[in-house]
XYZ file of C-alpha atoms in Angstrom:
711
model
C 51.952 158.741 191.095
C 51.536 157.184 187.659
C 50.420 153.739 188.798
C 46.750 152.851 188.940
C 46.226 151.201 192.315
C 44.180 148.440 190.693
C 47.173 147.369 188.603
C 49.806 144.990 189.896
C 52.902 143.870 188.015
C 53.657 140.181 188.400
C 56.475 140.182 185.857
C 59.988 138.802 186.100
C 62.907 141.208 185.709
C 65.744 140.132 183.464
C 64.482 136.587 182.833
C 68.023 135.333 182.338
C 68.741 135.807 186.069
C 68.264 132.431 187.775
C 67.348 133.973 191.138
C 64.469 135.940 189.653
C 63.220 132.918 187.751
C 63.435 130.711 190.855
C 61.465 133.289 192.829
C 58.811 133.280 190.115
C 58.542 129.500 190.234
C 58.265 129.550 194.019
C 55.487 132.134 193.917
C 53.703 130.057 191.298
C 53.965 126.844 193.301
C 52.756 128.550 196.471
C 49.832 130.062 194.608
C 48.979 126.767 192.915
C 48.971 124.942 196.247
C 46.539 127.526 197.610
C 44.079 127.204 194.732
C 40.856 125.264 195.326
C 40.455 121.736 194.047
C 37.152 119.963 193.627
C 35.738 117.534 191.101
C 34.341 119.650 188.314
C 34.686 120.632 184.671
C 37.086 123.256 183.385
C 36.010 125.055 180.226
C 38.927 126.367 178.165
C 37.844 128.531 175.233
C 40.546 128.351 172.606
C 41.585 125.120 174.281
C 43.052 123.526 171.157
C 45.390 126.467 170.497
C 48.966 126.616 171.735
C 48.297 128.585 174.921
C 44.965 126.911 175.616
C 46.565 123.480 175.357
C 49.402 124.504 177.689
C 46.919 125.761 180.292
C 44.791 122.619 179.924
C 47.776 120.342 180.564
C 48.802 122.530 183.493
C 45.357 122.402 185.093
C 45.274 118.638 184.613
C 48.742 118.217 186.135
C 47.705 120.135 189.250
C 44.420 118.236 189.616
C 42.216 121.316 189.476
C 39.537 119.678 187.328
C 38.181 116.183 186.821
C 37.054 116.904 183.272
C 37.884 119.373 180.534
C 35.640 120.985 177.938
C 37.765 122.489 175.185
C 36.204 124.736 172.560
C 37.609 126.224 169.370
C 36.432 126.913 165.867
C 38.224 123.803 164.581
C 37.180 121.563 167.450
C 38.234 117.897 167.274
C 39.997 118.293 163.908
C 42.460 120.853 165.288
C 46.102 119.877 165.157
C 47.376 118.111 168.282
C 43.974 117.233 169.788
C 44.599 113.452 170.127
C 47.917 114.012 171.913
C 46.357 116.635 174.184
C 43.431 114.378 175.096
C 45.838 111.505 175.806
C 47.985 113.711 178.057
C 44.942 114.838 180.042
C 43.653 111.255 180.299
C 47.011 110.171 181.709
C 46.327 112.557 184.606
C 42.993 110.851 185.271
C 40.751 113.465 183.668
C 38.376 113.249 180.743
C 38.354 115.581 177.755
C 35.588 116.711 175.448
C 36.551 118.830 172.429
C 33.793 120.808 170.704
C 33.780 123.007 167.600
C 31.989 126.123 168.811
C 31.965 129.828 168.113
C 31.859 130.922 171.752
C 30.658 134.386 170.739
C 27.483 132.715 169.400
C 25.165 132.745 172.414
C 22.952 129.876 171.289
C 25.882 127.668 170.320
C 27.642 128.269 173.638
C 24.436 127.685 175.591
C 24.053 124.294 173.911
C 27.615 123.344 174.807
C 27.169 124.373 178.444
C 23.883 122.490 178.676
C 25.770 119.271 177.916
C 28.084 119.618 180.951
C 27.223 116.653 183.208
C 25.533 117.444 186.528
C 27.946 115.199 188.420
C 30.875 117.284 187.128
C 29.507 120.830 187.098
C 31.384 123.723 185.601
C 34.023 124.907 188.081
C 36.548 126.882 186.054
C 36.398 129.062 182.943
C 39.457 130.146 180.972
C 39.034 132.395 177.925
C 42.283 131.927 175.972
C 40.901 132.430 172.458
C 41.806 135.365 170.274
C 43.239 136.564 166.985
C 45.263 139.575 165.891
C 44.947 141.660 162.770
C 47.599 144.352 163.072
C 46.983 147.616 161.267
C 47.590 151.318 161.634
C 44.599 153.165 163.050
C 43.833 154.784 159.707
C 43.626 151.334 158.099
C 41.221 149.870 160.659
C 37.703 149.136 159.464
C 34.589 147.886 161.187
C 35.364 144.496 159.691
C 38.879 144.436 161.125
C 37.622 145.513 164.539
C 34.953 142.824 164.544
C 37.382 140.137 163.388
C 39.446 140.685 166.545
C 36.700 141.621 168.996
C 34.318 138.731 168.333
C 36.563 135.795 169.312
C 38.087 137.727 172.236
C 35.790 140.224 173.948
C 32.621 138.869 172.316
C 33.357 135.343 173.530
C 34.314 136.612 177.012
C 30.990 138.415 177.343
C 29.001 135.328 176.355
C 30.955 133.227 178.856
C 30.229 135.788 181.560
C 26.590 136.064 180.614
C 25.899 132.312 180.525
C 27.950 131.276 183.587
C 26.989 134.162 185.871
C 24.904 131.919 188.124
C 27.369 129.008 188.112
C 29.380 128.207 191.248
C 32.814 128.869 189.783
C 36.208 128.694 191.453
C 37.856 130.743 188.728
C 37.072 132.870 185.677
C 40.340 133.693 183.903
C 40.529 136.015 180.895
C 43.598 136.127 178.662
C 44.052 139.835 178.046
C 47.159 141.543 176.685
C 49.844 143.877 177.954
C 48.940 146.059 174.970
C 45.755 147.189 176.742
C 47.853 148.467 179.662
C 50.806 150.099 177.923
C 49.652 150.340 174.297
C 51.198 148.742 171.242
C 51.683 150.324 167.839
C 49.437 148.901 165.135
C 47.176 146.965 167.517
C 44.336 149.357 168.215
C 41.711 146.647 167.680
C 43.583 144.122 169.848
C 44.144 146.742 172.566
C 40.448 147.599 172.630
C 39.342 143.962 172.844
C 41.834 143.303 175.648
C 40.757 146.420 177.547
C 37.188 145.076 177.411
C 38.398 141.898 179.149
C 40.085 143.980 181.849
C 36.865 145.940 182.421
C 34.806 142.736 182.514
C 37.027 141.285 185.234
C 36.607 144.527 187.222
C 32.830 144.312 186.840
C 32.687 140.661 187.903
C 34.786 141.260 191.008
C 32.668 144.274 191.939
C 29.613 141.996 191.731
C 31.228 139.373 193.976
C 32.002 136.971 191.124
C 35.414 135.431 190.450
C 37.300 137.215 187.718
C 40.921 137.633 186.763
C 42.103 139.379 183.608
C 45.741 138.540 182.890
C 47.508 141.101 180.725
C 49.980 138.753 179.090
C 53.300 139.687 177.662
C 54.989 137.518 175.040
C 55.043 133.727 175.449
C 58.076 131.985 173.998
C 55.893 129.149 172.679
C 54.728 130.042 169.173
C 50.954 130.306 168.914
C 48.717 131.117 165.966
C 48.970 134.740 167.059
C 52.716 135.010 167.623
C 53.463 132.650 164.732
C 52.532 135.426 162.328
C 55.044 137.832 163.862
C 57.916 138.786 161.592
C 61.501 139.340 162.674
C 60.837 143.065 162.814
C 57.729 142.490 164.966
C 59.816 140.502 167.451
C 62.521 143.169 167.362
C 59.893 145.804 168.121
C 58.713 143.824 171.152
C 62.289 143.366 172.368
C 62.940 147.114 172.100
C 59.896 147.758 174.273
C 61.509 145.801 177.123
C 59.141 142.828 177.020
C 60.951 139.488 177.150
C 59.582 136.198 175.839
C 58.495 133.885 178.668
C 59.155 130.132 178.634
C 55.970 128.171 179.269
C 56.961 127.208 182.805
C 57.416 130.868 183.768
C 54.129 131.897 182.166
C 52.209 129.092 183.857
C 53.730 130.019 187.222
C 52.429 133.553 186.652
C 49.047 132.082 185.704
C 48.888 130.376 189.094
C 50.053 133.477 190.937
C 47.487 135.657 189.202
C 44.697 133.129 189.798
C 45.398 133.232 193.539
C 45.400 137.039 193.824
C 42.298 139.130 194.570
C 43.052 141.937 192.093
C 40.869 141.729 188.968
C 43.559 142.971 186.525
C 47.197 141.911 186.665
C 50.106 142.202 184.286
C 51.685 138.789 183.709
C 54.844 139.400 181.736
C 58.623 139.210 181.801
C 60.723 142.332 181.355
C 64.300 143.071 180.423
C 65.362 146.058 182.514
C 68.270 146.937 180.205
C 65.866 147.284 177.278
C 63.431 149.177 179.501
C 66.163 151.649 180.401
C 67.061 152.149 176.742
C 63.404 152.820 175.944
C 63.166 155.225 178.903
C 66.259 157.117 177.733
C 64.671 157.465 174.303
C 61.465 158.722 175.964
C 59.636 155.746 174.441
C 58.585 153.981 177.642
C 54.984 154.123 178.917
C 54.792 155.777 182.369
C 53.453 152.645 184.041
C 56.715 150.818 183.250
C 59.153 153.535 184.282
C 59.582 152.172 187.800
C 60.720 148.854 186.338
C 63.371 150.613 184.247
C 65.138 151.611 187.464
C 64.756 148.205 189.125
C 67.165 145.317 189.147
C 70.934 145.240 188.866
C 72.560 147.892 186.713
C 74.327 146.620 183.640
C 75.580 148.340 180.492
C 72.782 148.706 177.965
C 73.529 148.271 174.262
C 73.091 151.687 172.745
C 70.815 151.577 169.742
C 70.316 154.262 167.130
C 68.265 157.148 168.501
C 68.833 155.828 172.027
C 68.771 159.115 173.946
C 67.081 162.462 173.817
C 70.325 164.277 172.903
C 70.769 162.336 169.662
C 68.596 164.698 167.607
C 70.275 167.980 168.578
C 73.707 166.373 168.268
C 72.899 165.082 164.782
C 71.524 168.415 163.612
C 74.584 170.208 164.966
C 76.819 167.751 163.130
C 74.876 168.291 159.919
C 75.186 172.044 160.334
C 78.976 171.756 160.432
C 79.162 169.504 157.359
C 79.234 170.247 153.650
C 76.629 168.990 151.196
C 78.397 165.726 150.311
C 79.124 164.925 153.945
C 75.537 165.696 154.933
C 74.277 163.140 152.432
C 76.731 160.571 153.775
C 75.606 161.241 157.345
C 71.939 160.924 156.407
C 72.560 157.737 154.432
C 74.273 156.212 157.464
C 71.408 157.404 159.659
C 68.682 155.858 157.495
C 70.632 152.627 157.216
C 71.235 152.304 160.951
C 67.635 153.130 161.888
C 66.304 150.660 159.317
C 68.636 148.000 160.705
C 67.229 148.481 164.212
C 63.636 148.209 162.993
C 64.336 145.201 160.767
C 66.035 143.384 163.642
C 69.530 143.355 162.119
C 72.673 143.258 164.222
C 74.406 145.920 162.146
C 73.618 148.618 159.605
C 75.692 146.768 157.032
C 72.951 144.144 156.746
C 70.628 146.713 155.164
C 71.111 146.603 151.390
C 71.538 149.981 149.723
C 70.109 148.830 146.393
C 67.090 146.775 147.459
C 63.862 148.511 148.409
C 62.777 148.631 152.038
C 59.776 146.509 151.083
C 62.018 143.815 149.601
C 63.962 143.753 152.851
C 60.865 143.119 154.951
C 59.601 146.548 155.952
C 55.822 146.692 156.411
C 53.401 149.599 156.795
C 53.650 149.663 160.578
C 57.446 149.649 160.626
C 57.519 152.260 157.857
C 55.625 154.650 160.127
C 57.989 153.857 162.998
C 60.948 154.585 160.728
C 59.348 157.892 159.713
C 58.842 158.827 163.368
C 62.421 158.022 164.347
C 63.874 159.954 161.434
C 61.636 162.930 162.159
C 62.672 162.945 165.829
C 66.345 162.976 164.853
C 66.367 165.338 161.888
C 63.279 167.485 162.392
C 62.269 166.798 158.778
C 58.546 166.154 158.415
C 57.844 163.093 156.293
C 54.757 161.260 155.099
C 53.953 157.994 156.868
C 54.602 156.272 153.530
C 58.027 157.904 153.068
C 59.836 154.551 153.035
C 57.633 153.462 150.123
C 57.643 156.823 148.369
C 61.465 156.807 148.512
C 62.033 153.064 148.542
C 65.801 152.660 149.048
C 68.245 153.957 151.638
C 69.904 156.505 149.291
C 66.540 157.810 148.070
C 65.127 158.270 151.560
C 68.375 159.922 152.657
C 68.082 162.293 149.675
C 64.508 163.121 150.698
C 65.729 163.926 154.209
C 68.458 166.125 152.793
C 65.995 168.060 150.653
C 63.875 168.727 153.726
C 66.593 170.049 156.025
C 65.905 173.525 157.362
C 68.065 176.513 156.357
C 69.836 176.429 159.692
C 71.132 172.928 158.904
C 71.555 172.823 155.108
C 75.039 173.505 153.830
C 75.537 177.010 152.362
C 74.685 177.044 148.677
C 73.094 173.596 148.769
C 70.451 173.095 146.079
C 67.638 170.543 146.010
C 67.651 170.464 142.225
C 70.279 167.732 142.161
C 68.458 165.488 144.608
C 67.752 162.191 142.820
C 64.125 161.584 141.900
C 62.573 158.406 143.196
C 60.419 157.550 140.210
C 57.881 155.831 142.461
C 55.060 158.199 141.689
C 54.608 159.745 145.132
C 57.843 161.497 145.931
C 57.676 165.097 146.933
C 60.671 167.135 145.962
C 61.780 169.889 148.285
C 60.399 170.563 151.714
C 57.121 168.833 152.445
C 54.139 171.108 152.485
C 55.594 173.976 150.475
C 54.029 175.549 147.410
C 50.402 176.151 146.459
C 47.986 173.399 147.428
C 44.303 173.635 146.596
C 42.646 170.449 145.430
C 43.007 168.309 148.548
C 41.072 170.811 150.631
C 38.576 171.363 147.806
C 37.905 167.640 147.566
C 37.538 167.222 151.334
C 34.925 169.930 151.493
C 33.117 168.517 148.450
C 33.087 165.046 150.024
C 31.553 166.487 153.191
C 28.888 168.174 151.055
C 28.229 165.127 148.841
C 29.681 166.811 145.750
C 32.629 164.563 144.915
C 31.687 164.203 141.246
C 31.592 167.955 140.755
C 34.913 168.374 142.581
C 36.555 165.740 140.420
C 35.339 167.499 137.287
C 37.190 170.618 138.455
C 40.301 168.616 139.373
C 40.237 166.818 136.032
C 40.120 170.162 134.263
C 43.098 171.389 136.285
C 45.107 168.318 135.216
C 45.057 169.695 131.663
C 47.478 172.395 132.785
C 50.099 169.927 133.974
C 53.103 169.052 131.753
C 52.690 165.882 129.660
C 54.716 163.543 127.496
C 53.484 161.812 124.345
C 54.069 158.375 122.871
C 56.772 159.877 120.666
C 58.733 161.330 123.585
C 61.793 159.452 124.804
C 62.212 158.860 128.507
C 61.522 155.184 129.166
C 64.797 155.154 131.083
C 63.148 157.443 133.647
C 60.437 154.869 134.318
C 61.729 152.075 136.524
C 60.426 149.080 138.388
C 60.600 149.053 142.182
C 61.361 145.832 144.037
C 58.644 144.409 146.289
C 59.824 140.863 147.126
C 62.512 138.392 146.174
C 62.043 134.653 145.595
C 63.140 131.761 143.359
C 59.847 130.632 141.813
C 58.711 131.548 138.332
C 56.896 133.218 136.798
C 57.842 136.503 138.445
C 55.180 139.178 138.883
C 55.219 142.788 137.697
C 52.454 144.773 139.371
C 50.796 148.051 138.446
C 49.343 150.025 141.383
C 45.905 151.537 140.985
C 45.486 155.237 140.311
C 43.309 155.765 143.381
C 46.062 154.395 145.639
C 48.405 157.174 144.421
C 49.981 154.597 142.074
C 52.219 153.719 145.041
C 53.959 150.448 145.869
C 52.511 150.715 149.375
C 49.276 149.312 147.932
C 50.978 145.912 147.757
C 52.788 146.078 151.135
C 50.429 143.645 152.883
C 50.170 141.393 149.831
C 53.976 141.159 149.709
C 54.036 138.880 152.758
C 52.416 136.140 150.688
C 55.145 136.314 148.035
C 58.228 137.061 150.124
C 60.744 134.261 149.683
C 58.491 132.608 147.080
C 58.821 134.650 143.899
C 60.143 137.960 142.669
C 57.600 140.763 142.603
C 58.215 144.279 141.309
C 55.969 147.305 140.968
C 55.646 149.766 138.090
C 54.050 152.999 139.384
C 52.574 155.273 136.746
C 54.276 158.594 135.961
C 52.867 161.925 137.073
C 52.019 161.244 140.706
C 54.944 163.303 142.012
C 54.855 167.103 142.024
C 56.311 168.433 138.798
C 56.443 165.036 137.116
C 54.823 164.951 133.632
C 51.664 162.957 133.000
C 51.186 160.650 130.044
C 49.229 162.672 127.500
C 47.005 159.751 126.549
C 46.626 155.992 126.930
C 49.117 155.249 124.144
C 51.793 157.294 125.914
C 51.109 155.628 129.268
C 51.129 152.085 127.867
C 54.182 152.764 125.734
C 56.201 154.094 128.674
C 55.258 151.103 130.849
C 55.875 148.554 128.083
C 59.338 149.972 127.429
C 60.196 149.898 131.133
C 59.044 146.285 131.482
C 60.839 145.182 128.321
C 64.050 146.684 129.663
C 63.993 144.316 132.635
C 63.168 141.049 130.865
C 65.806 138.335 131.203
C 64.166 135.466 129.334
C 62.342 133.967 132.332
C 58.558 133.781 132.490
C 56.681 136.732 133.935
C 53.101 137.813 134.485
C 51.588 141.278 134.718
C 49.212 142.045 137.575
C 47.179 144.927 138.888
C 44.553 145.797 141.445
C 41.521 147.859 140.442
C 42.537 150.339 137.723
C 46.046 148.892 137.889
C 44.552 145.806 136.246
C 43.500 147.879 133.254
C 47.113 148.989 132.875
C 48.337 145.390 133.224
C 46.011 144.210 130.441
C 46.919 147.111 128.145
C 50.674 146.606 128.649
C 50.296 142.841 128.124
C 48.530 143.518 124.827
C 51.331 145.846 123.732
C 54.092 143.377 124.697
C 52.272 140.517 122.951
C 52.182 142.572 119.748
C 55.949 142.998 120.077
C 56.478 139.244 120.512
C 57.159 139.465 124.257
C 53.844 138.315 125.685
C 53.655 137.621 129.420
C 52.754 134.139 130.646
C 49.596 135.535 132.172
C 47.693 138.528 133.505
C 46.328 138.799 137.047
C 43.426 141.181 137.662
C 42.502 141.841 141.286
C 38.969 143.243 141.441
C 39.470 145.111 138.183
C 36.386 146.770 136.733
C 36.045 146.282 132.985
C 35.622 149.410 130.834
C 31.985 150.387 130.597
C 31.015 149.174 134.059
C 29.312 151.691 136.388
C 32.354 151.709 138.689
C 34.380 153.299 135.889
C 32.008 156.281 135.735
C 33.134 159.404 137.552
C 30.059 159.263 139.781
C 31.485 156.092 141.359
C 35.261 156.437 141.395
C 35.119 160.047 142.522
C 34.010 158.788 145.950
C 37.018 156.549 146.489
C 39.598 159.205 147.463
C 37.429 160.097 150.449
C 38.173 156.661 151.930
C 41.911 157.291 151.715
C 41.711 160.878 152.940
C 39.448 160.176 155.914
C 42.321 159.928 158.398
C 45.005 161.803 156.468
C 46.443 165.062 157.770
C 45.594 167.767 155.184
C 48.764 169.630 156.144
C 51.115 166.633 155.900
C 52.052 167.085 152.232
C 49.369 169.066 150.369
C 51.482 169.546 147.232
C 51.908 165.778 146.791
C 48.205 165.355 147.539
C 47.308 167.716 144.712
C 49.622 165.867 142.330
C 47.904 162.591 143.236
C 44.365 163.913 142.772
C 45.067 165.549 139.414
C 46.963 162.481 138.132
C 44.197 160.128 139.277
C 41.467 162.226 137.675
C 43.464 162.454 134.444
C 44.204 158.743 134.100
C 40.772 157.480 135.093
C 39.240 159.820 132.517
C 41.245 158.346 129.616
C 39.421 156.289 126.995
C 39.726 152.752 128.348
C 36.972 151.442 126.058
C 39.524 150.783 123.333
C 41.305 147.950 125.170
C 41.839 145.007 122.821
C 40.936 141.364 123.556
C 43.808 138.889 123.997
C 44.353 135.139 124.297
C 46.720 135.474 127.270
C 45.673 133.352 130.290
C 44.008 135.698 132.747
C 43.130 135.316 136.409
C 40.315 137.481 137.785
C 40.455 137.554 141.593
C 37.202 138.955 142.976
C 36.438 140.193 146.488
C 33.333 138.445 147.766
C 31.936 141.475 149.576
C 30.628 144.640 147.915
C 32.296 147.969 148.592
C 29.246 149.587 150.150
C 30.782 153.063 150.002
C 30.135 153.040 146.253
C 26.399 152.563 146.719
C 24.233 149.591 145.831
C 26.071 146.363 145.062
C 26.466 146.035 141.280
C 26.489 142.818 139.260
C 29.471 140.545 139.915
C 32.687 141.218 138.076
C 33.532 139.522 134.806
C 36.241 139.975 132.194
C 35.448 139.610 128.505
C 38.784 140.808 127.098
C 40.479 137.409 127.249
C 39.302 134.062 125.886
C 41.106 132.218 128.712
C 39.819 133.542 132.040
C 39.910 131.858 135.458
C 37.737 133.433 138.166
C 38.527 133.006 141.866
C 36.548 134.580 144.698
C 38.409 135.534 147.882
C 37.335 137.025 151.222
C 37.032 140.785 151.537
C 35.893 143.706 149.437
C 37.608 145.869 146.842
C 39.932 147.366 149.472
C 40.204 144.770 152.245
C 41.230 141.966 149.866
C 44.656 143.683 149.834
C 44.763 144.491 153.546
C 42.718 142.385 155.968
C 42.611 139.441 153.550
C 45.902 139.985 151.729
C 47.180 136.528 152.678
C 44.284 134.656 151.068
C 44.488 136.892 148.001
C 48.209 136.155 147.660
C 47.544 132.441 148.070
C 44.937 132.483 145.294
C 47.393 134.194 142.963
C 50.262 131.862 143.866
C 48.076 128.780 143.340
C 47.156 129.973 139.852
C 50.736 130.907 138.977
C 51.884 127.416 139.946
C 49.559 125.836 137.387
C 51.387 124.445 134.335
C 49.608 126.787 131.909
C 51.354 129.850 133.367
C 54.658 128.194 134.195
C 57.799 128.104 132.018
C 57.038 124.464 131.128
C 53.648 125.227 129.560
C-alpha cells in the first residue's frame, strides 16, 4: 500500500468529461450547504491576490461571513481592490483591506485587535504565497526565506494568534508539490509541507484545520503568471490539469467540509498520468489514478516508455557513424520540443541556441536526464548550455556513446567543438583529473589561496595563443535571446562561472522578446582548448569576434563580475579601432586594485559553485575551468585604460558574506560617464534570485537616449 491513510484525493479525472465535472459541482454544493454560517469576520491572508479574491467572493456569495478582513503586502493599493470590495458589498458584507506582513507577529496582532467584537473572527484562510523556482544546488538561505516567510511563516503566526478564537474554519493553501514533489521547487515544497503538518497538529489538538494541496488553477495568479510555456508543458506532462475557478471553489467547499486535515484538491488528466506512469515518471501516490477512468489512446511523447532506451541503443548499434549522428540529432530535437511545449520537433530551430528558444536551467537538467535515460551517456546538468544548439548537443552525445554502440572505426576527433568554453570532448570523466579534488580538500581545510597558487602554476603548462596568432574565427558569440529593441547586448561571462552562458540564463528572461543578447565566453575553459597567453591576446581575440558580428546597429558590451573587466577592455580596444560600443554595462564588477581582485578573496568563490557539484560528473572539464580561471584572474588588470564611453554600474545591495567582512561600496573610475544603480541581492543572487530586477535596471538604462541609436 503506497497511500498514506491521512491523504485523500478530491481531484477530478479528465476535467473535460462533463459527468465528472457535474459530480464535482454536486459534491461542492452539498459540502457548501453543510458548512456553518454565523455572523462573523473572515480573514483572508493574500486576499487581494487572484486566488484570495476568488475565495473572498465565493465566501461572500455563500453568506459564510458578515465581514471580510483582507490582508496583503500591497493592501488597499493592490490592483482590483475597489471592484472586489464592491462585489462583496453587493452581497451585504463589509470589507476592510489592510497592508500587513502577516509573518510579522506584532503587525498581525494589531490587525486582529481591530476586529470588532460584534463580528468576531470566524474563518481564517491563508492564501498568500510566492514561488522562486530553482534547482536544489542553487537554493540559498535567502531564497528559502523568500518563499517560507509569506507562506509557512504567515500560517504559523495566524495559528499562534488565533489559537484561542472560536473559529469555524482554518484553511491553508498548500500545494500538490508537497505531496508528489515538483522539480525545481524545493523551497515551495518545504513551505507547503509545513502547512500540511500544521493542519495535522491543529486537528490533533481539537482545532479546525484544513490544508488543501492545490493543483493548478486556470486563473492566472501572481504565482502562475510567471510560468513559461515550458513550465506549463511540464505540469501537463505530470498529469495535472488546470482547474477552472468554479471547479476549484467546489473542491474548496468539499475540503472545508471534510474532517481530514490534509487533502489534495486538484484535477488530473488520466491519459497524461498513464503516459507518465509508462515512462516511470509518476509518483507512487498517483499511480492508482493512472488506471482510473475510461481508457483512451494516449499521445505518445518522446521517451514515453521504458523500452525506448534499449530500442534506441540497439538502433544506434546497427547504424553507421553518419546515421548515428542523424538519429541523435532527431532525438535531441524531439526531446527539446517536448520540454519547450512545441507540437512537433520541427519547431525547434537547429541554428538557434537552446537558451534563445526559451530553455531555462531547470528544463536543461530535465533535458539532460531524458537524454541520459535514453542513450546512457552521462552529461553535465549544464550540457544544453555547454553545447548550446541541437547539432552540438547531438555531437556531444555521439562522442559519449559506449564502445558497444559506437560505429566501428568511429573517431571523436571530428566531433565539432562548441566554442562555449565548457565543452568536454570525448567521454565525460575520462583522463587525469586532479585539481577539482585538490581544491575541495583545500576549501575544507581553509587553504583555498594556497590551492589556487598551485592551480595557477599548473595553468602555465597548458597550450596558449598570443595576440599575433590567428584564430578569431574559432571564437564565436552564442545566442541568448532575440528581440527587436536596440542597442543589442554582447555579454562576457565571468571567469569564476566557468565563462559559461549559463550564468545569464535567469537574466535572459528579462530580455527575451525585448532585445538581442549574445554571449562571448572566453577561450580555454574546455579541455584541450588553448588559453590566451596574456591580456592583449584575450582582448584581441574577443574584439575580433565581436567586430565580425557588427551590422551597423548600436550595441553595448556587458559583463558580470570579472566579465565586466573583459567588457571594458574590449570596449576600449573597439573604440581605438573606431567601432566603439554605445555603452558598457558592469554588473557588480570589482575594479582592479580592489581587495576582491586579490587571490585571497577570489580563491574562495569556486567553493560556492562546487558545494553541490558531483566531483565525478566531469572532472576533466572541472580541471580545465579551475586552471583557466586561475590564469585569467591572475593577469595584470591594472593596465586597463580610462574611456569616455557611457557606463552603467549595477551594484548588488547586499554583501557577499562568504568573502569576509563587507568592503567599501563599489565604484568605477575608468569612465568619465558612469551611472550607478543599486539592485536587490548580492554578487551572486543579483543574477539568480533577483535576475528580473537586474534585467529591468539594465533595460531602463539602455532605453535612455544617450545609449540609443538616436543619441
